mmCIF file of C-alpha atoms and ligand atoms in Angstrom:
data_model
loop_
_atom_site.group_PDB
_atom_site.id
_atom_site.type_symbol
_atom_site.label_atom_id
_atom_site.label_comp_id
_atom_site.label_asym_id
_atom_site.label_seq_id
_atom_site.Cartn_x
_atom_site.Cartn_y
_atom_site.Cartn_z
ATOM 1 C CA UNK Y 1 -43.257 -30.219 -21.756
ATOM 2 C CA UNK Y 2 -43.593 -30.357 -25.686
ATOM 3 C CA UNK Y 3 -44.110 -27.531 -27.647
ATOM 4 C CA UNK Y 4 -47.821 -28.227 -28.356
ATOM 5 C CA UNK Y 5 -49.590 -24.715 -28.246
ATOM 6 C CA UNK Y 6 -52.160 -24.227 -31.474
ATOM 7 C CA UNK Y 7 -51.823 -22.023 -34.233
ATOM 8 C CA UNK Y 8 -53.585 -19.288 -33.269
ATOM 9 C CA UNK Y 9 -54.271 -17.600 -36.301
ATOM 10 C CA UNK Y 10 -52.830 -17.688 -39.891
ATOM 11 C CA UNK Y 11 -51.400 -14.509 -40.622
ATOM 12 C CA UNK Y 12 -48.905 -13.577 -42.308
ATOM 13 C CA UNK Y 13 -46.102 -12.341 -39.666
ATOM 14 C CA UNK Y 14 -43.309 -9.521 -40.895
ATOM 15 C CA UNK Y 15 -40.315 -10.762 -39.952
ATOM 16 C CA UNK Y 16 -38.438 -8.157 -36.769
ATOM 17 C CA UNK Y 17 -36.756 -5.881 -38.382
ATOM 18 C CA UNK Y 18 -32.910 -6.358 -37.332
ATOM 19 C CA UNK Y 19 -30.484 -3.641 -37.592
ATOM 20 C CA UNK Y 20 -26.847 -2.209 -36.430
ATOM 21 C CA UNK Y 21 -27.168 1.390 -35.140
ATOM 22 C CA UNK Y 22 -24.862 3.944 -33.350
ATOM 23 C CA UNK Y 23 -26.961 5.491 -30.906
ATOM 24 C CA UNK Y 24 -28.594 5.757 -27.312
ATOM 25 C CA UNK Y 25 -30.492 2.033 -25.595
ATOM 26 C CA UNK Y 26 -32.482 4.837 -24.488
ATOM 27 C CA UNK Y 27 -33.727 6.468 -27.577
ATOM 28 C CA UNK Y 28 -34.044 3.324 -29.349
ATOM 29 C CA UNK Y 29 -36.043 1.941 -26.032
ATOM 30 C CA UNK Y 30 -38.339 5.277 -27.153
ATOM 31 C CA UNK Y 31 -39.146 4.305 -30.060
ATOM 32 C CA UNK Y 32 -42.940 2.720 -30.664
ATOM 33 C CA UNK Y 33 -41.764 -1.195 -31.885
ATOM 34 C CA UNK Y 34 -38.799 -1.364 -30.281
ATOM 35 C CA UNK Y 35 -38.568 -5.454 -29.095
ATOM 36 C CA UNK Y 36 -34.713 -5.879 -28.093
ATOM 37 C CA UNK Y 37 -31.547 -3.572 -27.675
ATOM 38 C CA UNK Y 38 -28.091 -5.343 -26.829
ATOM 39 C CA UNK Y 39 -25.200 -4.040 -26.506
ATOM 40 C CA UNK Y 40 -21.437 -5.688 -26.475
ATOM 41 C CA UNK Y 41 -19.126 -5.600 -23.976
ATOM 42 C CA UNK Y 42 -18.054 -3.709 -20.538
ATOM 43 C CA UNK Y 43 -18.310 -0.648 -22.454
ATOM 44 C CA UNK Y 44 -21.675 -1.016 -23.648
ATOM 45 C CA UNK Y 45 -24.095 1.971 -22.223
ATOM 46 C CA UNK Y 46 -26.924 0.065 -20.362
ATOM 47 C CA UNK Y 47 -30.762 0.268 -19.760
ATOM 48 C CA UNK Y 48 -32.954 -1.447 -16.675
ATOM 49 C CA UNK Y 49 -35.186 -2.127 -19.289
ATOM 50 C CA UNK Y 50 -35.822 -5.587 -19.834
ATOM 51 C CA UNK Y 51 -35.584 -5.350 -23.439
ATOM 52 C CA UNK Y 52 -32.250 -4.148 -23.080
ATOM 53 C CA UNK Y 53 -29.344 -7.279 -22.812
ATOM 54 C CA UNK Y 54 -25.544 -6.906 -22.128
ATOM 55 C CA UNK Y 55 -24.217 -9.062 -24.808
ATOM 56 C CA UNK Y 56 -21.066 -10.677 -22.514
ATOM 57 C CA UNK Y 57 -19.482 -10.662 -26.015
ATOM 58 C CA UNK Y 58 -16.754 -7.905 -26.911
ATOM 59 C CA UNK Y 59 -17.066 -6.284 -30.093
ATOM 60 C CA UNK Y 60 -13.739 -5.437 -32.962
ATOM 61 C CA UNK Y 61 -15.276 -2.191 -34.242
ATOM 62 C CA UNK Y 62 -15.491 0.922 -32.357
ATOM 63 C CA UNK Y 63 -17.944 2.652 -31.497
ATOM 64 C CA UNK Y 64 -19.633 -0.866 -31.212
ATOM 65 C CA UNK Y 65 -23.415 -0.436 -32.476
ATOM 66 C CA UNK Y 66 -26.005 -1.571 -30.940
ATOM 67 C CA UNK Y 67 -28.376 -4.307 -32.575
ATOM 68 C CA UNK Y 68 -31.754 -3.761 -32.646
ATOM 69 C CA UNK Y 69 -34.728 -5.733 -33.588
ATOM 70 C CA UNK Y 70 -38.271 -3.829 -34.346
ATOM 71 C CA UNK Y 71 -41.499 -5.511 -34.905
ATOM 72 C CA UNK Y 72 -44.660 -3.575 -36.337
ATOM 73 C CA UNK Y 73 -47.533 -2.034 -33.288
ATOM 74 C CA UNK Y 74 -46.615 -1.779 -29.922
ATOM 75 C CA UNK Y 75 -44.518 -3.802 -27.518
ATOM 76 C CA UNK Y 76 -44.960 -4.798 -23.684
ATOM 77 C CA UNK Y 77 -42.331 -6.263 -21.662
ATOM 78 C CA UNK Y 78 -41.724 -7.754 -18.419
ATOM 79 C CA UNK Y 79 -39.626 -9.706 -15.970
ATOM 80 C CA UNK Y 80 -40.694 -13.086 -14.870
ATOM 81 C CA UNK Y 81 -38.365 -15.138 -12.810
ATOM 82 C CA UNK Y 82 -34.640 -14.697 -13.946
ATOM 83 C CA UNK Y 83 -36.555 -13.926 -17.912
ATOM 84 C CA UNK Y 84 -36.737 -10.756 -19.131
ATOM 85 C CA UNK Y 85 -39.858 -10.489 -22.048
ATOM 86 C CA UNK Y 86 -40.692 -8.588 -24.253
ATOM 87 C CA UNK Y 87 -43.917 -9.081 -26.924
ATOM 88 C CA UNK Y 88 -45.540 -7.192 -29.877
ATOM 89 C CA UNK Y 89 -47.285 -7.983 -33.153
ATOM 90 C CA UNK Y 90 -46.412 -11.810 -32.682
ATOM 91 C CA UNK Y 91 -43.517 -11.868 -31.409
ATOM 92 C CA UNK Y 92 -41.547 -12.900 -28.344
ATOM 93 C CA UNK Y 93 -37.870 -11.740 -27.465
ATOM 94 C CA UNK Y 94 -37.033 -13.938 -24.161
ATOM 95 C CA UNK Y 95 -33.504 -13.911 -22.500
ATOM 96 C CA UNK Y 96 -32.386 -15.093 -19.332
ATOM 97 C CA UNK Y 97 -28.636 -14.898 -17.542
ATOM 98 C CA UNK Y 98 -27.288 -16.882 -15.079
ATOM 99 C CA UNK Y 99 -24.481 -17.195 -12.677
ATOM 100 C CA UNK Y 100 -22.986 -20.387 -12.635
ATOM 101 C CA UNK Y 101 -21.387 -19.294 -9.038
ATOM 102 C CA UNK Y 102 -24.909 -19.788 -7.878
ATOM 103 C CA UNK Y 103 -26.253 -22.370 -10.326
ATOM 104 C CA UNK Y 104 -23.318 -25.055 -10.456
ATOM 105 C CA UNK Y 105 -21.085 -26.049 -13.463
ATOM 106 C CA UNK Y 106 -22.042 -25.301 -17.300
ATOM 107 C CA UNK Y 107 -24.347 -27.977 -17.114
ATOM 108 C CA UNK Y 108 -27.158 -27.540 -14.581
ATOM 109 C CA UNK Y 109 -26.507 -23.567 -15.200
ATOM 110 C CA UNK Y 110 -27.889 -24.635 -18.798
ATOM 111 C CA UNK Y 111 -30.490 -26.906 -17.075
ATOM 112 C CA UNK Y 112 -32.187 -24.703 -15.056
ATOM 113 C CA UNK Y 113 -31.732 -21.996 -17.483
ATOM 114 C CA UNK Y 114 -33.410 -24.098 -20.070
ATOM 115 C CA UNK Y 115 -36.382 -25.052 -17.709
ATOM 116 C CA UNK Y 116 -36.970 -21.738 -16.983
ATOM 117 C CA UNK Y 117 -37.011 -20.031 -20.467
ATOM 118 C CA UNK Y 118 -39.265 -23.104 -21.417
ATOM 119 C CA UNK Y 119 -41.505 -22.939 -18.960
ATOM 120 C CA UNK Y 120 -42.091 -19.459 -19.486
ATOM 121 C CA UNK Y 121 -42.220 -19.826 -23.334
ATOM 122 C CA UNK Y 122 -44.966 -22.653 -22.949
ATOM 123 C CA UNK Y 123 -46.962 -20.090 -20.719
ATOM 124 C CA UNK Y 124 -46.897 -17.317 -23.908
ATOM 125 C CA UNK Y 125 -49.534 -17.450 -26.666
ATOM 126 C CA UNK Y 126 -45.792 -16.805 -28.363
ATOM 127 C CA UNK Y 127 -44.621 -20.215 -28.570
ATOM 128 C CA UNK Y 128 -43.410 -21.332 -31.687
ATOM 129 C CA UNK Y 129 -39.289 -20.534 -30.254
ATOM 130 C CA UNK Y 130 -36.905 -20.234 -33.774
ATOM 131 C CA UNK Y 131 -33.712 -18.249 -32.911
ATOM 132 C CA UNK Y 132 -31.274 -18.698 -30.066
ATOM 133 C CA UNK Y 133 -28.320 -17.604 -29.099
ATOM 134 C CA UNK Y 134 -25.837 -19.353 -26.029
ATOM 135 C CA UNK Y 135 -22.867 -17.202 -24.534
ATOM 136 C CA UNK Y 136 -20.893 -19.053 -21.619
ATOM 137 C CA UNK Y 137 -17.519 -18.664 -20.594
ATOM 138 C CA UNK Y 138 -14.372 -20.736 -21.220
ATOM 139 C CA UNK Y 139 -16.418 -23.011 -23.978
ATOM 140 C CA UNK Y 140 -13.660 -24.635 -24.550
ATOM 141 C CA UNK Y 141 -12.194 -25.435 -21.388
ATOM 142 C CA UNK Y 142 -12.106 -29.497 -20.207
ATOM 143 C CA UNK Y 143 -10.936 -32.157 -22.109
ATOM 144 C CA UNK Y 144 -13.661 -34.238 -24.207
ATOM 145 C CA UNK Y 145 -16.364 -35.459 -23.039
ATOM 146 C CA UNK Y 146 -15.998 -33.235 -19.551
ATOM 147 C CA UNK Y 147 -15.203 -29.755 -21.516
ATOM 148 C CA UNK Y 148 -17.106 -26.615 -21.202
ATOM 149 C CA UNK Y 149 -18.757 -27.122 -24.245
ATOM 150 C CA UNK Y 150 -20.443 -30.639 -23.598
ATOM 151 C CA UNK Y 151 -20.982 -30.456 -20.958
ATOM 152 C CA UNK Y 152 -23.451 -27.374 -21.303
ATOM 153 C CA UNK Y 153 -24.815 -29.274 -24.119
ATOM 154 C CA UNK Y 154 -26.214 -32.069 -21.627
ATOM 155 C CA UNK Y 155 -27.972 -29.314 -19.881
ATOM 156 C CA UNK Y 156 -29.662 -28.066 -22.462
ATOM 157 C CA UNK Y 157 -30.944 -31.121 -23.455
ATOM 158 C CA UNK Y 158 -31.681 -32.104 -20.095
ATOM 159 C CA UNK Y 159 -33.212 -28.436 -19.563
ATOM 160 C CA UNK Y 160 -35.117 -28.462 -22.946
ATOM 161 C CA UNK Y 161 -36.400 -31.814 -21.915
ATOM 162 C CA UNK Y 162 -39.750 -32.327 -24.736
ATOM 163 C CA UNK Y 163 -40.151 -28.718 -25.557
ATOM 164 C CA UNK Y 164 -38.854 -29.501 -28.813
ATOM 165 C CA UNK Y 165 -39.330 -32.891 -29.671
ATOM 166 C CA UNK Y 166 -40.933 -31.451 -33.131
ATOM 167 C CA UNK Y 167 -37.529 -30.162 -33.564
ATOM 168 C CA UNK Y 168 -34.826 -28.291 -32.423
ATOM 169 C CA UNK Y 169 -34.362 -24.109 -33.520
ATOM 170 C CA UNK Y 170 -31.691 -22.354 -34.676
ATOM 171 C CA UNK Y 171 -29.323 -22.297 -32.687
ATOM 172 C CA UNK Y 172 -25.459 -20.489 -32.009
ATOM 173 C CA UNK Y 173 -22.888 -21.182 -28.645
ATOM 174 C CA UNK Y 174 -20.296 -19.557 -28.706
ATOM 175 C CA UNK Y 175 -17.850 -18.989 -25.650
ATOM 176 C CA UNK Y 176 -17.031 -15.552 -24.269
ATOM 177 C CA UNK Y 177 -14.091 -14.208 -22.110
ATOM 178 C CA UNK Y 178 -15.846 -12.316 -18.942
ATOM 179 C CA UNK Y 179 -14.784 -11.933 -15.955
ATOM 180 C CA UNK Y 180 -18.023 -13.927 -14.482
ATOM 181 C CA UNK Y 181 -18.894 -17.103 -15.026
ATOM 182 C CA UNK Y 182 -22.178 -16.451 -16.602
ATOM 183 C CA UNK Y 183 -24.604 -18.039 -19.025
ATOM 184 C CA UNK Y 184 -26.757 -15.742 -21.126
ATOM 185 C CA UNK Y 185 -29.337 -17.726 -23.363
ATOM 186 C CA UNK Y 186 -31.748 -15.368 -25.322
ATOM 187 C CA UNK Y 187 -34.203 -16.492 -27.858
ATOM 188 C CA UNK Y 188 -36.700 -15.005 -30.324
ATOM 189 C CA UNK Y 189 -40.585 -16.515 -29.959
ATOM 190 C CA UNK Y 190 -43.114 -16.164 -32.809
ATOM 191 C CA UNK Y 191 -47.328 -17.241 -32.467
ATOM 192 C CA UNK Y 192 -46.578 -19.133 -35.527
ATOM 193 C CA UNK Y 193 -43.875 -22.335 -36.278
ATOM 194 C CA UNK Y 194 -41.366 -21.474 -38.612
ATOM 195 C CA UNK Y 195 -39.677 -24.045 -40.713
ATOM 196 C CA UNK Y 196 -36.463 -26.229 -40.478
ATOM 197 C CA UNK Y 197 -33.854 -25.821 -42.770
ATOM 198 C CA UNK Y 198 -30.719 -28.760 -43.006
ATOM 199 C CA UNK Y 199 -27.646 -27.874 -44.715
ATOM 200 C CA UNK Y 200 -26.938 -31.027 -47.193
ATOM 201 C CA UNK Y 201 -22.905 -30.354 -46.932
ATOM 202 C CA UNK Y 202 -23.455 -30.792 -42.924
ATOM 203 C CA UNK Y 203 -24.819 -33.650 -40.925
ATOM 204 C CA UNK Y 204 -27.603 -32.424 -38.974
ATOM 205 C CA UNK Y 205 -25.944 -31.196 -35.301
ATOM 206 C CA UNK Y 206 -28.414 -33.776 -33.490
ATOM 207 C CA UNK Y 207 -27.084 -36.749 -35.657
ATOM 208 C CA UNK Y 208 -23.402 -35.961 -34.787
ATOM 209 C CA UNK Y 209 -21.262 -38.945 -33.797
ATOM 210 C CA UNK Y 210 -20.210 -39.832 -30.428
ATOM 211 C CA UNK Y 211 -17.089 -38.443 -30.369
ATOM 212 C CA UNK Y 212 -18.754 -34.628 -29.900
ATOM 213 C CA UNK Y 213 -19.695 -35.662 -26.696
ATOM 214 C CA UNK Y 214 -22.482 -38.119 -24.992
ATOM 215 C CA UNK Y 215 -25.324 -35.564 -26.105
ATOM 216 C CA UNK Y 216 -24.895 -34.304 -29.491
ATOM 217 C CA UNK Y 217 -25.355 -29.929 -29.948
ATOM 218 C CA UNK Y 218 -29.389 -29.899 -29.985
ATOM 219 C CA UNK Y 219 -30.286 -26.864 -33.320
ATOM 220 C CA UNK Y 220 -31.218 -27.172 -36.332
ATOM 221 C CA UNK Y 221 -28.855 -25.153 -39.618
ATOM 222 C CA UNK Y 222 -31.376 -22.447 -39.788
ATOM 223 C CA UNK Y 223 -35.492 -21.657 -39.945
ATOM 224 C CA UNK Y 224 -37.475 -19.962 -42.497
ATOM 225 C CA UNK Y 225 -39.465 -17.373 -40.156
ATOM 226 C CA UNK Y 226 -43.461 -17.787 -40.466
ATOM 227 C CA UNK Y 227 -44.258 -15.668 -43.698
ATOM 228 C CA UNK Y 228 -41.344 -16.967 -45.604
ATOM 229 C CA UNK Y 229 -39.779 -13.767 -45.976
ATOM 230 C CA UNK Y 230 -36.408 -14.502 -43.788
ATOM 231 C CA UNK Y 231 -33.769 -17.333 -42.647
ATOM 232 C CA UNK Y 232 -32.429 -16.808 -39.694
ATOM 233 C CA UNK Y 233 -29.187 -18.834 -39.721
ATOM 234 C CA UNK Y 234 -27.458 -20.253 -37.388
ATOM 235 C CA UNK Y 235 -23.689 -20.129 -36.083
ATOM 236 C CA UNK Y 236 -21.999 -21.847 -39.228
ATOM 237 C CA UNK Y 237 -18.219 -22.752 -39.568
ATOM 238 C CA UNK Y 238 -16.047 -24.959 -41.250
ATOM 239 C CA UNK Y 239 -18.084 -27.911 -40.554
ATOM 240 C CA UNK Y 240 -17.920 -30.595 -43.703
ATOM 241 C CA UNK Y 241 -19.925 -33.647 -43.000
ATOM 242 C CA UNK Y 242 -19.246 -33.714 -39.192
ATOM 243 C CA UNK Y 243 -15.930 -32.937 -39.155
ATOM 244 C CA UNK Y 244 -13.864 -29.876 -38.511
ATOM 245 C CA UNK Y 245 -12.062 -28.621 -41.790
ATOM 246 C CA UNK Y 246 -8.684 -26.922 -42.439
ATOM 247 C CA UNK Y 247 -6.749 -26.790 -39.107
ATOM 248 C CA UNK Y 248 -5.290 -23.665 -38.701
ATOM 249 C CA UNK Y 249 -5.990 -22.418 -42.044
ATOM 250 C CA UNK Y 250 -8.204 -18.783 -41.364
ATOM 251 C CA UNK Y 251 -8.693 -18.280 -44.881
ATOM 252 C CA UNK Y 252 -9.972 -21.664 -45.580
ATOM 253 C CA UNK Y 253 -11.825 -21.748 -42.931
ATOM 254 C CA UNK Y 254 -13.387 -18.122 -44.031
ATOM 255 C CA UNK Y 255 -14.259 -19.599 -47.833
ATOM 256 C CA UNK Y 256 -15.935 -22.727 -46.572
ATOM 257 C CA UNK Y 257 -18.014 -21.054 -44.077
ATOM 258 C CA UNK Y 258 -19.562 -18.941 -46.537
ATOM 259 C CA UNK Y 259 -19.563 -22.440 -49.053
ATOM 260 C CA UNK Y 260 -21.786 -23.419 -46.057
ATOM 261 C CA UNK Y 261 -24.057 -20.428 -45.995
ATOM 262 C CA UNK Y 262 -24.404 -19.818 -49.900
ATOM 263 C CA UNK Y 263 -25.730 -24.005 -49.252
ATOM 264 C CA UNK Y 264 -27.727 -23.512 -46.711
ATOM 265 C CA UNK Y 265 -29.552 -20.464 -48.640
ATOM 266 C CA UNK Y 266 -29.870 -22.872 -51.624
ATOM 267 C CA UNK Y 267 -31.630 -25.243 -49.222
ATOM 268 C CA UNK Y 268 -33.940 -23.088 -47.704
ATOM 269 C CA UNK Y 269 -35.075 -22.348 -51.596
ATOM 270 C CA UNK Y 270 -33.647 -18.478 -50.967
ATOM 271 C CA UNK Y 271 -32.080 -16.265 -53.521
ATOM 272 C CA UNK Y 272 -28.125 -16.442 -53.777
ATOM 273 C CA UNK Y 273 -25.742 -14.200 -51.848
ATOM 274 C CA UNK Y 274 -25.856 -11.450 -48.784
ATOM 275 C CA UNK Y 275 -26.796 -8.011 -49.112
ATOM 276 C CA UNK Y 276 -27.069 -4.577 -47.099
ATOM 277 C CA UNK Y 277 -30.437 -6.084 -45.274
ATOM 278 C CA UNK Y 278 -28.901 -9.228 -44.010
ATOM 279 C CA UNK Y 279 -27.095 -8.413 -40.868
ATOM 280 C CA UNK Y 280 -24.457 -11.176 -40.080
ATOM 281 C CA UNK Y 281 -22.066 -11.443 -36.964
ATOM 282 C CA UNK Y 282 -18.831 -12.991 -36.955
ATOM 283 C CA UNK Y 283 -17.546 -14.502 -34.173
ATOM 284 C CA UNK Y 284 -13.716 -14.444 -33.654
ATOM 285 C CA UNK Y 285 -11.456 -17.120 -31.689
ATOM 286 C CA UNK Y 286 -7.944 -14.487 -32.059
ATOM 287 C CA UNK Y 287 -8.086 -11.149 -31.783
ATOM 288 C CA UNK Y 288 -4.942 -10.854 -34.409
ATOM 289 C CA UNK Y 289 -6.831 -12.203 -36.906
ATOM 290 C CA UNK Y 290 -9.906 -10.209 -36.696
ATOM 291 C CA UNK Y 291 -8.249 -7.163 -39.322
ATOM 292 C CA UNK Y 292 -7.562 -10.279 -41.688
ATOM 293 C CA UNK Y 293 -11.404 -11.448 -40.859
ATOM 294 C CA UNK Y 294 -12.428 -7.837 -41.592
ATOM 295 C CA UNK Y 295 -11.042 -7.756 -45.225
ATOM 296 C CA UNK Y 296 -12.152 -10.938 -46.336
ATOM 297 C CA UNK Y 297 -15.906 -10.132 -45.360
ATOM 298 C CA UNK Y 298 -15.152 -6.474 -46.895
ATOM 299 C CA UNK Y 299 -14.183 -8.118 -50.239
ATOM 300 C CA UNK Y 300 -15.962 -11.008 -50.564
ATOM 301 C CA UNK Y 301 -20.102 -9.778 -48.673
ATOM 302 C CA UNK Y 302 -19.675 -5.981 -50.346
ATOM 303 C CA UNK Y 303 -21.847 -3.608 -48.229
ATOM 304 C CA UNK Y 304 -23.414 -6.844 -45.916
ATOM 305 C CA UNK Y 305 -23.482 -5.097 -42.217
ATOM 306 C CA UNK Y 306 -21.104 -7.096 -40.009
ATOM 307 C CA UNK Y 307 -20.731 -7.121 -37.090
ATOM 308 C CA UNK Y 308 -17.545 -8.534 -35.310
ATOM 309 C CA UNK Y 309 -16.914 -10.271 -31.564
ATOM 310 C CA UNK Y 310 -14.654 -11.642 -30.475
ATOM 311 C CA UNK Y 311 -15.209 -15.376 -29.062
ATOM 312 C CA UNK Y 312 -14.865 -19.514 -29.208
ATOM 313 C CA UNK Y 313 -16.156 -20.676 -31.657
ATOM 314 C CA UNK Y 314 -17.424 -24.533 -29.898
ATOM 315 C CA UNK Y 315 -15.374 -26.631 -31.225
ATOM 316 C CA UNK Y 316 -11.384 -25.356 -30.526
ATOM 317 C CA UNK Y 317 -9.798 -25.835 -33.768
ATOM 318 C CA UNK Y 318 -12.632 -23.651 -35.200
ATOM 319 C CA UNK Y 319 -11.480 -19.905 -35.866
ATOM 320 C CA UNK Y 320 -14.320 -17.948 -36.971
ATOM 321 C CA UNK Y 321 -17.982 -18.513 -37.646
ATOM 322 C CA UNK Y 322 -21.307 -16.884 -38.389
ATOM 323 C CA UNK Y 323 -24.319 -16.128 -38.095
ATOM 324 C CA UNK Y 324 -27.073 -13.912 -38.649
ATOM 325 C CA UNK Y 325 -29.929 -13.327 -41.068
ATOM 326 C CA UNK Y 326 -31.049 -13.472 -44.792
ATOM 327 C CA UNK Y 327 -33.628 -11.127 -45.237
HETATM 328 C C1 3EB M 401 -21.518 -26.643 -35.435
HETATM 329 O O1 3EB M 401 -21.395 -26.736 -36.776
HETATM 330 C C2 3EB M 401 -20.422 -25.262 -34.763
HETATM 331 O O2 3EB M 401 -24.361 -26.167 -29.893
HETATM 332 O O3 3EB M 401 -25.402 -24.101 -30.624
HETATM 333 C C3 3EB M 401 -22.659 -23.478 -34.331
HETATM 334 C C4 3EB M 401 -24.555 -23.527 -33.367
HETATM 335 C C5 3EB M 401 -22.391 -24.478 -33.269
HETATM 336 C C6 3EB M 401 -24.955 -23.605 -32.975
HETATM 337 C C7 3EB M 401 -24.808 -24.967 -30.447
HETATM 338 C C8 3EB M 401 -23.085 -25.135 -32.195
HETATM 339 C C9 3EB M 401 -24.312 -24.626 -31.751
HETATM 340 O O4 3EB M 401 -21.298 -27.176 -34.706
HETATM 341 C C10 3EB M 401 -21.172 -25.560 -33.587
#
């Protein structure tokens, strides 16, 4: 299915506001305009509301904040099959969490997750997917073409079919350490298309050479959201060209990642730098690296809200990855 829905009307869409807040989910869910509420790790206070998602990644920050997405006006929500969703002001949040125990391995589970999500989004007015997050267990387990990440990439490509024939959304794919082998995929879509942004320092992921798997990863480096006011930034690591740089050197990887982020801002035509309005996430492979990562980012990105999560980057030599929003 091709993402062929028409543009409804040329309205300027104000991007959802994204923030980290130390509050109770029910309090936030009662606020007008709440589109999504994300808890992190096993300690997160849960909610049955379809706008709430418990992400299978542990935070290094205690207490851990919630990530909150808010739009103007009223929000409706529901469930459809395995999909939980909410919509408001031209924006759509949709998520699916599937247990590999009942859906096959990483490949088949990704096929089902993407087929369900794409079917669902295709039926909505907000059918232009801007940004997708993927979290799966033991992402680096297995060698060569059967590494679980590469199997996930194959299933993802299969499940999306021709839905993104016009171009892929921005994305993140990170490994979690939760005991249940769950695949979590969630997305932000809009009733208007965004603009895909690539990084001239990096080979586009869908053009990666064969050594990275039978099926190249299907994502754009970033997406300028409709309304042109915000850049949604994909998982960004120390990849230069198509190669991983600075093996085993955490600080050099962090430096290279910041160069890649700045390069993306230039490519998107945005002013340099990040500030208090631009929440980021940093995924750290080794918990013992977390304090160093924290100090580095405090020094280099002062005032920027950064949520640090324990997650495995999809290439085993990469120690750290950053994604987020540039407002
Ligand atoms: C890279 O640059 C690092 O498979 O969706 C970053 C962002 C990465 C998204 C994905 C993978 C993905 O290739 C890995």
